Short mmCIF file of C-alpha atoms and ligand atoms in Angstrom, two decimals:
data_model
loop_
_atom_site.label_atom_id
_atom_site.label_comp_id
_atom_site.label_asym_id
_atom_site.label_seq_id
_atom_site.Cartn_x
_atom_site.Cartn_y
_atom_site.Cartn_z
CA UNK A 1 69.83 97.60 128.87
CA UNK A 2 73.61 97.85 127.94
CA UNK A 3 75.65 98.31 131.22
CA UNK A 4 79.37 99.84 130.41
CA UNK A 5 82.28 100.28 133.76
CA UNK A 6 84.50 102.46 132.21
CA UNK A 7 88.34 101.96 133.64
CA UNK A 8 90.39 104.72 133.71
CA UNK A 9 92.95 103.46 134.48
CA UNK A 10 93.50 101.26 132.41
CA UNK A 11 95.25 103.30 129.59
CA UNK A 12 95.68 101.16 126.07
CA UNK A 13 96.72 104.12 123.77
CA UNK A 14 98.03 108.05 123.26
CA UNK A 15 96.22 108.69 120.09
CA UNK A 16 97.49 111.20 117.72
CA UNK A 17 95.75 113.58 116.85
CA UNK A 18 95.90 113.17 113.17
CA UNK A 19 93.42 110.57 113.30
CA UNK A 20 91.24 113.40 112.35
CA UNK A 21 93.37 114.54 109.60
CA UNK A 22 92.39 115.70 105.39
CA UNK A 23 92.84 115.24 101.74
CA UNK A 24 92.70 117.76 99.03
CA UNK A 25 92.82 116.49 95.89
CA UNK A 26 93.26 119.01 92.64
CA UNK A 27 90.05 116.72 90.93
CA UNK A 28 86.57 118.63 90.20
CA UNK A 29 85.91 121.63 92.74
CA UNK A 30 88.58 120.20 96.08
CA UNK A 31 90.34 123.35 94.78
CA UNK A 32 89.34 125.78 92.43
CA UNK A 33 85.75 126.50 93.66
CA UNK A 34 86.58 124.87 96.89
CA UNK A 35 89.04 125.71 99.41
CA UNK A 36 90.46 128.28 96.72
CA UNK A 37 87.94 130.55 95.07
CA UNK A 38 89.24 134.12 94.18
CA UNK A 39 85.72 135.71 92.77
CA UNK A 40 83.58 134.71 95.88
CA UNK A 41 82.65 137.17 98.09
CA UNK A 42 83.98 134.66 100.54
CA UNK A 43 87.31 134.82 99.75
CA UNK A 44 90.27 136.06 101.78
CA UNK A 45 93.43 138.44 100.49
CA UNK A 46 94.66 135.46 99.00
CA UNK A 47 91.47 133.93 97.04
CA UNK A 48 91.01 131.33 100.01
CA UNK A 49 87.33 130.96 101.21
CA UNK A 50 87.10 132.10 104.78
CA UNK A 51 84.55 129.94 105.44
CA UNK A 52 85.35 126.61 104.70
CA UNK A 53 88.92 127.98 106.66
CA UNK A 54 86.94 128.50 109.77
CA UNK A 55 85.30 125.41 109.45
CA UNK A 56 87.94 123.45 109.57
CA UNK A 57 89.58 125.27 112.14
CA UNK A 58 86.14 124.37 114.51
CA UNK A 59 87.30 120.94 113.93
CA UNK A 60 90.97 121.22 114.79
CA UNK A 61 91.94 119.72 111.44
CA UNK A 62 95.50 118.43 112.22
CA UNK A 63 97.45 117.70 108.89
CA UNK A 64 96.17 117.82 105.41
CA UNK A 65 98.04 115.84 102.62
CA UNK A 66 97.91 117.35 98.83
CA UNK A 67 97.84 117.29 95.97
CA UNK A 68 96.43 113.26 95.58
CA UNK A 69 95.54 111.06 94.78
CA UNK A 70 96.03 110.26 91.15
CA UNK A 71 96.69 113.70 89.83
CA UNK A 72 100.00 113.67 91.39
CA UNK A 73 101.45 110.72 89.39
CA UNK A 74 102.29 113.12 86.65
CA UNK A 75 102.29 116.38 88.84
CA UNK A 76 105.69 118.60 88.63
CA UNK A 77 106.03 120.78 91.23
CA UNK A 78 108.42 122.93 89.93
CA UNK A 79 105.61 123.93 87.03
CA UNK A 80 103.44 125.35 90.04
CA UNK A 81 105.47 127.81 91.87
CA UNK A 82 107.05 130.99 90.98
CA UNK A 83 105.79 133.98 89.33
CA UNK A 84 105.29 132.53 85.72
CA UNK A 85 102.77 129.35 86.09
CA UNK A 86 102.05 127.30 82.99
CA UNK A 87 99.10 125.90 82.67
CA UNK A 88 98.82 122.25 81.89
CA UNK A 89 97.06 119.21 80.62
CA UNK A 90 96.68 117.05 83.67
CA UNK A 91 96.14 113.29 82.37
CA UNK A 92 95.21 111.51 85.48
CA UNK A 93 91.49 113.52 85.36
CA UNK A 94 92.21 114.62 81.41
CA UNK A 95 92.06 118.43 82.18
CA UNK A 96 94.00 121.43 82.18
CA UNK A 97 95.50 122.70 85.40
CA UNK A 98 95.77 126.04 85.97
CA UNK A 99 99.10 126.06 88.43
CA UNK A 100 97.34 128.97 89.99
CA UNK A 101 97.66 126.44 93.27
CA UNK A 102 100.60 124.97 93.67
CA UNK A 103 103.26 124.18 96.55
CA UNK A 104 103.17 128.14 98.47
CA UNK A 105 99.26 128.30 97.93
CA UNK A 106 98.92 125.29 100.39
CA UNK A 107 101.56 125.60 102.81
CA UNK A 108 99.77 129.27 103.50
CA UNK A 109 96.19 127.44 103.26
CA UNK A 110 98.12 125.10 105.95
CA UNK A 111 99.47 128.15 108.21
CA UNK A 112 95.17 129.61 107.86
CA UNK A 113 93.87 126.75 109.02
CA UNK A 114 96.79 126.09 111.46
CA UNK A 115 97.24 122.69 110.68
CA UNK A 116 100.71 120.72 109.14
CA UNK A 117 100.67 119.56 105.43
CA UNK A 118 101.18 116.56 104.15
CA UNK A 119 103.15 116.26 100.87
CA UNK A 120 102.59 113.53 98.30
CA UNK A 121 105.26 112.76 95.81
CA UNK A 122 104.95 112.23 92.28
CA UNK A 123 106.23 108.22 91.65
CA UNK A 124 104.51 107.86 89.10
CA UNK A 125 106.49 110.10 85.81
CA UNK A 126 108.42 111.43 88.81
CA UNK A 127 112.42 110.57 89.82
CA UNK A 128 113.96 111.09 93.05
CA UNK A 129 115.30 114.30 92.09
CA UNK A 130 112.06 116.03 91.86
CA UNK A 131 110.75 114.62 94.98
CA UNK A 132 113.99 115.41 97.00
CA UNK A 133 114.27 118.64 95.21
CA UNK A 134 110.47 119.49 96.42
CA UNK A 135 112.04 118.33 99.92
CA UNK A 136 115.54 121.25 99.28
CA UNK A 137 112.36 124.07 98.22
CA UNK A 138 110.12 123.46 101.08
CA UNK A 139 113.14 122.81 103.81
CA UNK A 140 116.43 124.13 103.07
CA UNK A 141 117.15 127.49 104.44
CA UNK A 142 119.53 128.99 101.73
CA UNK A 143 121.28 126.42 100.27
CA UNK A 144 121.58 125.49 96.64
CA UNK A 145 118.66 126.15 93.22
CA UNK A 146 115.24 125.74 95.25
CA UNK A 147 115.64 127.04 98.80
CA UNK A 148 117.18 130.17 96.57
CA UNK A 149 114.07 129.49 94.61
CA UNK A 150 111.09 130.04 97.68
CA UNK A 151 113.29 133.21 98.65
CA UNK A 152 113.21 134.05 95.33
CA UNK A 153 109.28 134.01 95.06
CA UNK A 154 109.03 135.70 98.26
CA UNK A 155 109.20 133.12 101.44
CA UNK A 156 112.19 134.10 103.44
CA UNK A 157 111.49 130.86 106.10
CA UNK A 158 111.57 127.57 105.13
CA UNK A 159 107.95 125.97 105.96
CA UNK A 160 109.78 122.62 107.12
CA UNK A 161 107.01 120.67 105.85
CA UNK A 162 107.48 117.36 108.07
CA UNK A 163 105.18 114.95 106.46
CA UNK A 164 105.86 113.30 103.23
CA UNK A 165 105.50 110.60 101.27
CA UNK A 166 106.77 108.51 98.04
CA UNK A 167 103.89 108.27 95.51
CA UNK A 168 100.07 107.48 95.45
CA UNK A 169 98.47 104.10 94.75
CA UNK A 170 101.84 103.22 92.29
CA UNK A 171 100.97 99.75 92.28
CA UNK A 172 97.16 100.24 90.50
CA UNK A 173 96.77 100.00 86.83
CA UNK A 174 94.84 102.87 86.79
CA UNK A 175 97.56 105.17 88.36
CA UNK A 176 100.07 106.98 85.43
CA UNK A 177 103.26 104.88 86.24
CA UNK A 178 102.45 102.19 87.54
CA UNK A 179 105.16 100.08 88.95
CA UNK A 180 106.01 96.29 89.94
CA UNK A 181 106.46 95.72 92.99
CA UNK A 182 110.00 95.12 92.68
CA UNK A 183 110.37 98.60 90.69
CA UNK A 184 108.51 100.20 93.42
CA UNK A 185 110.50 98.87 96.02
CA UNK A 186 113.56 100.76 94.62
CA UNK A 187 112.14 103.83 93.58
CA UNK A 188 111.20 104.13 96.99
CA UNK A 189 114.65 103.05 98.73
CA UNK A 190 116.18 105.31 96.61
CA UNK A 191 113.52 108.51 96.26
CA UNK A 192 113.56 108.37 99.84
CA UNK A 193 117.85 108.03 100.38
CA UNK A 194 117.95 111.32 98.31
CA UNK A 195 115.08 112.94 100.53
CA UNK A 196 116.75 112.55 103.91
CA UNK A 197 119.67 113.35 102.95
CA UNK A 198 118.04 116.65 101.66
CA UNK A 199 116.74 117.02 105.15
CA UNK A 200 116.88 114.06 107.59
CA UNK A 201 113.94 115.07 109.97
CA UNK A 202 111.27 114.62 107.71
CA UNK A 203 109.02 111.99 108.44
CA UNK A 204 108.57 109.39 105.27
CA UNK A 205 106.09 107.01 104.35
CA UNK A 206 105.41 105.22 101.39
CA UNK A 207 102.37 104.36 99.03
CA UNK A 208 101.19 100.39 100.25
CA UNK A 209 98.68 97.48 99.49
CA UNK A 210 96.56 95.62 100.93
CA UNK A 211 99.20 92.53 99.86
CA UNK A 212 101.96 90.98 101.82
CA UNK A 213 104.09 89.82 98.89
CA UNK A 214 104.07 93.92 97.14
CA UNK A 215 103.83 95.34 101.03
CA UNK A 216 107.34 92.90 101.91
CA UNK A 217 109.21 93.81 98.67
CA UNK A 218 108.89 97.44 100.10
CA UNK A 219 109.41 97.28 103.33
CA UNK A 220 112.42 94.90 102.82
CA UNK A 221 114.56 97.57 100.49
CA UNK A 222 113.11 100.88 102.11
CA UNK A 223 112.18 100.06 105.64
CA UNK A 224 114.97 101.48 106.96
CA UNK A 225 114.11 104.30 105.36
CA UNK A 226 110.51 105.05 106.64
CA UNK A 227 108.59 106.20 109.51
CA UNK A 228 105.06 105.15 108.01
CA UNK A 229 103.36 102.83 105.33
CA UNK A 230 100.51 105.01 103.90
CA UNK A 231 96.88 102.59 102.68
CA UNK A 232 93.88 103.54 101.16
CA UNK A 233 90.06 102.63 101.41
CA UNK A 234 87.11 103.18 100.44
CA UNK A 235 84.06 101.00 101.20
CA UNK A 236 81.20 101.53 98.96
CA UNK A 237 82.38 101.46 94.98
CA UNK A 238 81.01 104.16 93.87
CA UNK A 239 84.09 104.96 90.67
CA UNK A 240 81.67 103.50 87.71
CA UNK A 241 77.78 103.72 88.51
CA UNK A 242 76.64 106.19 90.72
CA UNK A 243 74.23 103.93 93.11
CA UNK A 244 74.83 105.36 96.56
CA UNK A 245 74.30 102.29 98.87
CA UNK A 246 71.79 102.44 101.47
CA UNK A 247 71.76 102.85 104.96
CA UNK A 248 71.61 98.50 106.06
CA UNK A 249 74.39 97.94 103.40
CA UNK A 250 76.71 100.65 104.94
CA UNK A 251 75.99 99.37 108.64
CA UNK A 252 76.95 96.17 106.80
CA UNK A 253 80.54 97.61 105.45
CA UNK A 254 80.68 99.34 108.86
CA UNK A 255 81.32 95.62 109.97
CA UNK A 256 84.54 95.29 108.11
CA UNK A 257 86.83 98.34 109.05
CA UNK A 258 89.94 97.02 109.80
CA UNK A 259 91.00 94.06 107.17
CA UNK A 260 94.21 96.35 106.38
CA UNK A 261 94.73 97.67 109.68
CA UNK A 262 94.86 94.05 110.60
CA UNK A 263 96.94 92.51 108.40
CA UNK A 264 99.66 95.51 107.63
CA UNK A 265 100.17 94.99 111.71
CA UNK A 266 100.80 91.51 111.51
CA UNK A 267 103.58 92.35 108.84
CA UNK A 268 105.14 95.16 110.73
CA UNK A 269 105.13 92.94 113.51
CA UNK A 270 106.49 90.01 111.87
CA UNK A 271 109.44 92.17 110.38
CA UNK A 272 109.78 93.55 113.77
CA UNK A 273 109.40 97.62 112.57
CA UNK A 274 105.32 97.90 114.57
CA UNK A 275 107.37 100.22 116.52
CA UNK A 276 109.47 102.55 113.72
CA UNK A 277 107.21 102.19 111.12
CA UNK A 278 102.95 103.65 111.78
CA UNK A 279 100.39 103.42 109.45
CA UNK A 280 99.13 106.24 107.55
CA UNK A 281 95.49 105.18 106.51
CA UNK A 282 95.78 108.60 104.61
CA UNK A 283 93.01 108.45 101.73
CA UNK A 284 89.63 106.71 103.11
CA UNK A 285 85.70 107.65 102.97
CA UNK A 286 82.85 105.63 103.20
CA UNK A 287 81.94 106.48 99.64
CA UNK A 288 84.43 105.93 96.15
CA UNK A 289 84.41 109.18 94.20
CA UNK A 290 82.28 109.08 91.52
CA UNK A 291 84.46 109.50 88.06
CA UNK A 292 83.38 107.11 84.80
CA UNK A 293 86.18 106.33 82.24
CA UNK A 294 88.61 108.45 83.79
CA UNK A 295 90.72 105.95 82.26
CA UNK A 296 88.48 104.97 79.41
CA UNK A 297 89.67 105.72 75.77
CA UNK A 298 86.87 107.69 75.18
CA UNK A 299 86.93 110.88 73.80
CA UNK A 300 83.04 112.45 74.43
CA UNK A 301 84.01 114.90 77.78
CA UNK A 302 80.11 114.10 78.71
CA UNK A 303 81.34 110.46 79.66
CA UNK A 304 84.24 111.35 82.07
CA UNK A 305 83.72 114.80 82.72
CA UNK A 306 80.55 115.53 83.29
CA UNK A 307 79.19 112.79 85.68
CA UNK A 308 81.68 114.40 87.92
CA UNK A 309 79.04 117.08 88.95
CA UNK A 310 77.41 113.84 90.91
CA UNK A 311 79.67 113.84 93.28
CA UNK A 312 78.27 117.17 94.75
CA UNK A 313 74.42 115.76 95.25
CA UNK A 314 73.96 116.28 99.37
CA UNK A 315 71.90 114.03 99.65
CA UNK A 316 74.37 110.84 99.16
CA UNK A 317 75.45 112.15 102.54
CA UNK A 318 73.43 110.87 105.32
CA UNK A 319 73.23 109.67 108.58
CA UNK A 320 74.94 106.25 107.46
CA UNK A 321 78.28 108.04 106.05
CA UNK A 322 77.72 109.81 109.76
CA UNK A 323 77.52 106.42 111.51
CA UNK A 324 79.80 104.84 109.60
CA UNK A 325 82.97 107.29 109.86
CA UNK A 326 82.42 107.27 113.79
CA UNK A 327 82.35 104.02 113.87
CA UNK A 328 85.83 103.81 111.76
CA UNK A 329 86.82 106.57 114.36
CA UNK A 330 86.52 104.40 116.74
CA UNK A 331 88.16 101.45 115.00
CA UNK A 332 91.38 103.56 114.39
CA UNK A 333 91.42 104.74 118.58
CA UNK A 334 91.36 101.28 119.21
CA UNK A 335 94.45 100.52 116.76
CA UNK A 336 95.95 104.06 118.19
CA UNK A 337 98.79 101.93 118.90
CA UNK A 338 100.08 101.51 115.40
CA UNK A 339 97.53 103.90 113.26
CA UNK A 340 98.92 107.50 113.89
CA UNK A 341 97.63 109.32 111.00
CA UNK A 342 94.38 109.03 108.74
CA UNK A 343 92.79 111.61 105.95
CA UNK A 344 89.38 111.93 105.25
CA UNK A 345 88.88 111.77 101.54
CA UNK A 346 88.24 114.90 100.73
CA UNK A 347 88.26 117.98 102.68
CA UNK A 348 85.61 119.29 100.67
CA UNK A 349 83.48 118.88 98.28
CA UNK A 350 83.87 115.56 96.04
CA UNK A 351 82.50 113.61 99.15
CA UNK A 352 83.53 115.34 101.36
CA UNK A 353 82.81 116.68 104.74
CA UNK A 354 82.20 120.31 103.37
CA UNK A 355 79.79 121.22 100.47
CA UNK A 356 80.68 124.99 99.01
CA UNK A 357 77.97 126.65 97.06
CA UNK A 358 78.22 130.81 96.08
CA UNK A 359 76.26 131.46 99.12
CA UNK A 360 78.23 129.55 102.03
CA UNK A 361 78.82 126.32 102.68
CA UNK A 362 76.95 122.82 104.02
CA UNK A 363 78.28 121.02 106.64
CA UNK A 364 77.65 117.91 105.73
CA UNK A 365 76.64 114.24 107.80
CA UNK A 366 80.57 113.96 108.38
CA UNK A 367 81.51 117.28 109.42
CA UNK A 368 79.89 116.88 112.56
CA UNK A 369 81.35 113.83 113.67
CA UNK A 370 85.50 115.62 113.48
CA UNK A 371 83.52 118.20 115.32
CA UNK A 372 82.81 115.84 118.33
CA UNK A 373 85.71 113.57 117.93
CA UNK A 374 88.00 116.18 117.62
CA UNK A 375 86.41 118.61 120.17
CA UNK A 376 85.09 116.38 122.78
CA UNK A 377 87.13 112.83 123.02
CA UNK A 378 90.32 112.86 124.78
CA UNK A 379 93.79 111.66 124.28
CA UNK A 380 94.20 108.55 126.17
CA UNK A 381 91.74 105.61 125.18
CA UNK A 382 91.09 103.68 128.41
CA UNK A 383 89.59 100.28 128.64
CA UNK A 384 85.87 99.61 129.35
CA UNK A 385 84.27 96.51 130.32
CA UNK A 386 80.35 96.11 128.03
CA UNK A 387 77.55 93.51 128.74
CA UNK A 388 74.02 93.43 126.72
CA UNK A 389 75.48 95.13 124.25
CA UNK A 390 73.55 93.78 121.39
CA UNK A 391 76.03 94.21 118.13
CA UNK A 392 74.34 98.18 117.41
CA UNK A 393 76.22 99.77 119.67
CA UNK A 394 80.20 100.88 118.76
CA UNK A 395 82.15 102.88 121.60
CA UNK A 396 84.87 103.96 122.85
CA UNK A 397 86.48 105.40 125.91
CA UNK A 398 89.17 108.44 126.31
CA UNK A 399 90.67 110.40 128.91
CA UNK A 400 92.30 113.47 129.59
CA UNK A 401 95.85 112.76 129.88
CA UNK A 402 95.89 115.97 131.67
CA UNK A 403 93.02 116.57 133.60
CA UNK A 404 91.79 112.78 134.50
CA UNK A 405 88.90 114.10 132.59
CA UNK A 406 86.40 111.22 130.43
CA UNK A 407 84.95 110.71 126.92
CA UNK A 408 82.95 107.99 125.32
CA UNK A 409 81.55 108.04 122.27
CA UNK A 410 78.58 105.82 121.66
CA UNK A 411 77.78 104.82 118.06
CA UNK A 412 74.17 103.30 117.56
CA UNK A 413 74.32 101.68 114.43
CA UNK A 414 70.45 100.10 114.99
CA UNK A 415 68.49 101.94 111.67
CA UNK A 416 64.94 102.02 114.35
CA UNK A 417 65.44 101.01 117.70
CA UNK A 418 66.99 102.75 120.16
CA UNK A 419 69.45 101.86 122.85
CA UNK A 420 69.70 102.76 127.04
CA UNK A 421 73.13 102.66 128.10
CA UNK A 422 74.31 102.34 131.93
CA UNK A 423 77.83 103.34 132.84
CA UNK A 424 79.42 103.26 135.84
CA UNK A 425 82.67 104.58 136.96
CA UNK A 426 82.42 108.04 135.72
CA UNK A 427 83.10 110.90 137.57
CA UNK A 428 80.57 112.70 139.84
CA UNK A 429 78.87 115.58 138.60
CA UNK A 430 76.96 116.71 135.58
CA UNK A 431 77.86 115.51 132.46
CA UNK A 432 77.68 116.93 129.21
CA UNK A 433 75.75 114.88 126.59
CA UNK A 434 76.06 115.51 122.99
CA UNK A 435 74.19 113.64 120.06
CA UNK A 436 74.41 113.79 116.21
CA UNK A 437 71.48 112.69 114.72
CA UNK A 438 69.02 113.59 111.70
CA UNK A 439 64.78 113.08 111.16
CA UNK A 440 65.77 109.35 109.83
CA UNK A 441 68.70 106.94 109.05
CA UNK A 442 69.02 108.83 105.42
CA UNK A 443 68.88 112.53 106.39
CA UNK A 444 70.98 114.83 105.17
CA UNK A 445 72.48 118.62 105.01
CA UNK A 446 72.00 120.11 101.48
CA UNK A 447 71.42 124.19 100.64
CA UNK A 448 68.63 125.44 103.05
CA UNK A 449 68.66 122.50 105.10
CA UNK A 450 70.54 121.99 108.04
CA UNK A 451 68.09 118.67 109.82
CA UNK A 452 71.51 116.54 110.39
CA UNK A 453 72.94 118.46 113.93
CA UNK A 454 74.03 118.06 117.43
CA UNK A 455 72.11 118.14 119.72
CA UNK A 456 73.15 118.63 123.37
CA UNK A 457 71.88 118.44 126.90
CA UNK A 458 72.75 117.66 130.25
CA UNK A 459 73.25 114.13 132.03
CA UNK A 460 73.46 114.29 135.83
CA UNK A 461 75.02 111.03 137.09
CA UNK A 462 72.73 109.27 139.78
CA UNK A 463 75.14 109.26 143.35
CA UNK A 464 76.43 105.96 142.91
CA UNK A 465 78.31 107.39 139.70
CA UNK A 466 76.56 105.91 136.84
CA UNK A 467 74.96 107.10 134.25
CA UNK A 468 72.06 106.43 132.39
CA UNK A 469 71.47 107.87 128.68
CA UNK A 470 69.45 106.81 125.68
CA UNK A 471 71.19 106.14 122.04
CA UNK A 472 68.43 107.43 119.38
CA UNK A 473 68.82 105.06 116.43
CA UNK A 474 71.71 106.36 113.60
CA UNK A 475 73.30 108.36 115.54
CA UNK A 476 76.80 109.39 117.47
CA UNK A 477 76.64 110.71 120.89
CA UNK A 478 79.75 112.02 122.30
CA UNK A 479 79.51 111.61 126.78
CA UNK A 480 82.18 113.67 128.01
CA UNK A 481 82.91 113.45 132.04
CA UNK A 482 84.64 116.08 133.87
O1 AHR B 1 88.70 108.38 93.55
C1 AHR B 1 90.02 109.18 93.71
C2 AHR B 1 91.41 108.20 93.56
O2 AHR B 1 91.01 107.23 95.12
C3 AHR B 1 92.32 108.98 94.16
O3 AHR B 1 92.74 110.27 93.31
C4 AHR B 1 93.49 107.62 94.68
O4 AHR B 1 93.85 107.70 95.12
C5 AHR B 1 92.51 106.78 94.74
O5 AHR B 1 92.47 105.91 94.10
O1 AHR B 2 91.30 106.30 90.13
C1 AHR B 2 90.44 105.94 90.91
C2 AHR B 2 90.90 104.05 91.19
O2 AHR B 2 89.67 103.74 90.37
C3 AHR B 2 90.56 103.46 92.81
O3 AHR B 2 91.53 103.53 93.56
C4 AHR B 2 90.01 102.12 91.98
O4 AHR B 2 89.98 101.38 92.57
C5 AHR B 2 89.33 102.63 90.83
O5 AHR B 2 89.31 101.50 89.33
#
């Protein structure tokens, strides 16, 4: 029996809702056939999938990062706006990009979803001028060539894109335009200067590495211009071999979620930047994307294009993905003083929370984790004491700063055993218990199969304000009080 005592007045942090953000890249079926599919019966007049948009609205998607990812490191945004879209060969993923979906389409999509756009610029083959011209196109009212081009393209009002980042993983040999630390820090400095001269109000990040000396060089050179520092992580390394780890292995991954956050936090604190610069964990997923040989010297498309379809196997995304993702969101809530944004990679298809097919969408197990956290967890992270918790239950507690209502997220990682939890210090009156689970730890959703879902019940705390509830094995539960 696990005993919890909530400390409603111990407010630890106020979380930024952008912790529940997403990432959208021009890779496989994320854009074409994902969010954008004019031929689909679900397409609206702009060609966007209305079923995808509705699903993203249902989980209050706060922000979407676009267009990459590796893709962006040779992407030239000017080819993706205006009447005449010329296709080009994308050397990141070695296939033709039609340019049919560009900046204007991305902004339209974000407007329909009701989320903030977050643009990642090309710091691979791009330069400070191209990045800052993009800011001009989006955010200047009427001045200069690029604001005028936006108006010419039919978009009178500036987009006021607030969130920008310089580059993707330009530290990695797999990235086009990869750079050494000193090259990187100089490019970030010069690009940041020009981007902020175009619009001083943008909130700017730069790609960082899980490496102290790299990040120190970056922050010493450009920290004065940065509002964020971006980090990425995938735990089940499926880039080359698509052999998804089993439930127990994924739970081991869930025991090591914050090593990057911890090291970046200590560096920012050491440099006295922890109040000025926040962490954007702007790509994360338990499962790395499968794309073997994309950077290998082979011309056999069967070796590097066809394998990407394996990302679409819905049986991959089990309760392991849901339980891991809930533990990760709990880790973000516990670190909400330094992590201000996180982007699940990606939004749709590949390893995303949503899978599209010709007759509709599949809500994979991870979709329901976002439905629980974005809709039923509150903005203030509060304290609690815990006894006999064992190590299979991962908990965070939150409070609504407006109403005082309380909600806790309780994740039971154990593959077989339920845990009974006793919660003291709750508000009187009934509470709502929402539990995400499947028939087994390996259960998943697919076309015509929706056994992974949220079950809702009411709980009635005893007169002394104590609630007893059961946490089933391999499950995610949010209990809302008041
Ligand atoms: O595997 C997909 C890639 O992962 C993204 O494009 C990149 O940002 C990260 O390395
Ligand atoms: O292209 C994605 C990159 O490929 C991953 O981030 C890297 O670790 C892998 O080698």
